[in-house]
Amino acid sequence: MSERLKVEGLYKIFGEAPQKAVAMLEGGADKDRVLSELGMVVGLSDVSLSVPSGAIYMIMGLSGSGKSTLARCINRLNEPSAGRILLDGRDLVPLGEAELREVRRTRISMVFQHFALLPNKSVIANVEFGLKLRGVPAAERRRRAEEVLAVVGLARWAYHQPHELSGGMRQRVGLARALATDADVLIMDEAFSALDPLIRSEMQDELLRLQSTLQKTILFITHDFQEALKLGNRIAIMADGKVVREGAPEEIVLDPGSDYVASFTREVDRARLFDARMAMTAAEEVVEIGQLRLVPDARTADLIVVDAQMQVLGAIRAGDVERIRAGAAPEDLVSADVVSVSADTKLIDAARLYRSGRPLVVVDEGRRLVGRLTPERMLAEIAALSSQPHANSTGAPHA
Ligand SMILES: Nc1ncnc2c1ncn2[C@@H]1O[C@H](COP(=O)(O)OP(=O)(O)OP(=O)(O)O)[C@@H](O)[C@H]1O
Ligand SMILES: [Mg+2]
């Protein structure tokens, strides 16, 4: 993935003499000291991050840590005090009004937690509103609005009034409005936070579904770590205007690096985060007995039968191998009763598929054998994950 959006050494000070505060922060002062000595509020202090094209990049942190300020600086709703914001390598900070308007029209759009729908206008008029302000001709903006309403599943609601919609549906209108602009970068500031849990989870699924086809570059702000894990390819965690931890979700869970970060990761159910790959024994050795190609596993009493391409044909009990050597017909002894999962199946889901007596194998997209899962290994792995230093206090993954 190439880099779409890059933030370098970004500062935002709310106050009369921001440069004085920036200098003080560069000298090692923190947010509290700048406030007590200069009376200025630090929004962002030396924030750098890099968002690859097509990624969902999560920004997390407690209230007041600077998440919204960062979002607002990126499309210049807030004026940065220092630093650079590179969109495909072009710095947005020095842009004038006209260029900025162009960037907002074609490249970056925002979805907020509570965005106001115009109450007396239909859903579709609301979606079109931004396009109208930008002078897009009526027929074209109607066509575009119809298109994006279909994308978010609201085609049938186009000519209804906002008060007829549920909270989740209104939030979809917000998403539709952002998609209508054709911007390839979406900034979503707590876009789902006001929704009740069930609708919120549906919206998350919806976003992932849309993203798999639209491939936008999304900066998603949340203070819910489970949401960050579900949606994010990478996560940056902010405190007092700074990024204090950045990485892939699993890295952050396994190695939070500070109590502050650990406080977010503590509630995480690790068995949901890690996948089958982690607990499998890789299939390496193949033994040939007569016509059969068998993959043994020292931990189990059966062997997996594969063809020349390593595609799984079934399983055979170790004790029956001797009978085949002695001339018994393989068809009578090879059982097709094998359960297969992919390497990125979540451990918890793989564990649920396990049935006593049926081998659980890991296969690739071509149904070729890559490894083997045993219940003992899965349990051991889930237990080990749950008892990491920062795991939840009960040590047990929740259902
Ligand atoms: N317009 C403003 N004027 C003065 N200070 C501001 C302004 N906007 C934000 N701040 C300050 O900047 C800091 C970061 O605020 P910001 O809104 O970015 O936090 P946040 O992480 O989005 O919090 P939340 O989770 O509550 O939305 C806070 O200390 C806040 O008081
Ligand atoms: Mg905020």
CSV table of N, CA, C and O in Angstrom, one decimal, residues 292 294 302-306 312-317 320 324 329-339 357-359:
chain,number,residue,atom,x,y,z
A,292,LEU,N,-1.1,-43.5,-1.3
A,292,LEU,CA,-1.5,-42.5,-0.4
A,292,LEU,C,-0.4,-41.5,0.0
A,292,LEU,O,0.7,-41.9,0.2
A,294,LEU,N,0.4,-38.9,2.9
A,294,LEU,CA,-0.1,-38.7,4.2
A,294,LEU,C,0.8,-37.6,4.9
A,294,LEU,O,2.0,-37.6,4.8
A,302,ASP,N,-4.2,-39.4,14.1
A,302,ASP,CA,-4.6,-39.6,12.7
A,302,ASP,C,-3.7,-38.8,11.8
A,302,ASP,O,-2.9,-38.0,12.2
A,303,LEU,N,-3.8,-39.2,10.5
A,303,LEU,CA,-2.9,-38.5,9.6
A,303,LEU,C,-3.9,-37.9,8.5
A,303,LEU,O,-4.9,-38.5,8.2
A,304,ILE,N,-3.5,-36.8,7.9
A,304,ILE,CA,-4.3,-36.1,6.9
A,304,ILE,C,-3.8,-36.7,5.5
A,304,ILE,O,-2.6,-36.8,5.3
A,305,VAL,N,-4.8,-37.0,4.7
A,305,VAL,CA,-4.5,-37.6,3.4
A,305,VAL,C,-4.6,-36.4,2.4
A,305,VAL,O,-5.6,-35.7,2.3
A,306,VAL,N,-3.6,-36.2,1.6
A,306,VAL,CA,-3.6,-35.2,0.6
A,306,VAL,C,-3.3,-35.7,-0.8
A,306,VAL,O,-2.7,-36.8,-0.9
A,312,VAL,N,-6.6,-31.4,0.6
A,312,VAL,CA,-7.0,-32.3,1.6
A,312,VAL,C,-8.1,-33.3,1.0
A,312,VAL,O,-9.1,-32.9,0.5
A,313,LEU,N,-7.8,-34.6,1.1
A,313,LEU,CA,-8.8,-35.6,0.7
A,313,LEU,C,-9.5,-36.2,1.9
A,313,LEU,O,-10.7,-36.7,1.7
A,314,GLY,N,-8.9,-36.2,3.0
A,314,GLY,CA,-9.6,-36.8,4.2
A,314,GLY,C,-8.5,-37.1,5.3
A,314,GLY,O,-7.5,-36.5,5.3
A,315,ALA,N,-8.9,-38.0,6.2
A,315,ALA,CA,-8.0,-38.4,7.2
A,315,ALA,C,-8.0,-39.9,7.4
A,315,ALA,O,-9.0,-40.6,7.1
A,316,ILE,N,-7.0,-40.4,8.0
A,316,ILE,CA,-6.9,-41.8,8.3
A,316,ILE,C,-6.3,-42.0,9.7
A,316,ILE,O,-5.4,-41.3,10.1
A,317,ARG,N,-6.8,-43.0,10.4
A,317,ARG,CA,-6.3,-43.3,11.8
A,317,ARG,C,-4.9,-43.9,11.7
A,317,ARG,O,-4.7,-44.7,10.8
A,320,ASP,N,-4.7,-47.6,11.2
A,320,ASP,CA,-5.1,-48.1,9.9
A,320,ASP,C,-4.1,-48.1,8.9
A,320,ASP,O,-4.2,-48.7,7.8
A,324,ILE,N,-3.3,-50.7,5.6
A,324,ILE,CA,-3.1,-50.3,4.1
A,324,ILE,C,-1.8,-50.9,3.6
A,324,ILE,O,-1.7,-51.5,2.5
A,329,ALA,N,-7.9,-51.8,1.2
A,329,ALA,CA,-8.2,-50.7,0.3
A,329,ALA,C,-8.4,-49.4,1.0
A,329,ALA,O,-9.1,-49.3,2.0
A,330,PRO,N,-7.7,-48.4,0.5
A,330,PRO,CA,-7.7,-47.1,1.2
A,330,PRO,C,-9.1,-46.5,1.3
A,330,PRO,O,-9.5,-45.9,2.3
A,331,GLU,N,-10.0,-46.7,0.3
A,331,GLU,CA,-11.3,-46.2,0.3
A,331,GLU,C,-12.1,-46.5,1.5
A,331,GLU,O,-12.9,-45.8,2.0
A,332,ASP,N,-11.8,-47.7,2.1
A,332,ASP,CA,-12.6,-48.2,3.2
A,332,ASP,C,-12.1,-47.6,4.5
A,332,ASP,O,-12.8,-47.6,5.5
A,333,LEU,N,-10.9,-47.0,4.5
A,333,LEU,CA,-10.3,-46.6,5.7
A,333,LEU,C,-10.1,-45.0,5.8
A,333,LEU,O,-10.0,-44.5,6.9
A,334,VAL,N,-10.1,-44.4,4.7
A,334,VAL,CA,-9.9,-42.9,4.7
A,334,VAL,C,-11.3,-42.3,4.9
A,334,VAL,O,-12.3,-42.5,4.2
A,335,SER,N,-11.4,-41.5,5.9
A,335,SER,CA,-12.6,-40.8,6.2
A,335,SER,C,-12.6,-39.3,5.7
A,335,SER,O,-11.5,-38.7,5.7
A,336,ALA,N,-13.7,-38.9,5.1
A,336,ALA,CA,-13.7,-37.5,4.6
A,336,ALA,C,-14.1,-36.5,5.6
A,336,ALA,O,-14.3,-35.3,5.3
A,337,ASP,N,-14.3,-37.0,6.8
A,337,ASP,CA,-14.8,-36.1,7.9
A,337,ASP,C,-13.8,-35.2,8.5
A,337,ASP,O,-13.3,-35.4,9.6
A,338,VAL,N,-13.4,-34.2,7.7
A,338,VAL,CA,-12.3,-33.3,8.2
A,338,VAL,C,-12.9,-31.9,8.2
A,338,VAL,O,-13.6,-31.5,7.2
A,339,VAL,N,-12.7,-31.1,9.2
A,339,VAL,CA,-13.2,-29.7,9.2
A,339,VAL,C,-12.0,-28.8,8.8
A,339,VAL,O,-10.9,-28.9,9.4
A,357,GLY,N,-13.1,-36.1,17.4
A,357,GLY,CA,-12.9,-37.2,16.4
A,357,GLY,C,-12.8,-36.7,15.0
A,357,GLY,O,-12.5,-37.4,14.1
A,358,ARG,N,-13.0,-35.4,14.8
A,358,ARG,CA,-12.9,-34.9,13.4
A,358,ARG,C,-11.7,-33.9,13.4
A,358,ARG,O,-11.7,-32.9,14.0
A,359,PRO,N,-10.7,-34.3,12.6
A,359,PRO,CA,-9.5,-33.5,12.5
A,359,PRO,C,-9.9,-32.1,12.0
A,359,PRO,O,-10.7,-31.9,11.1
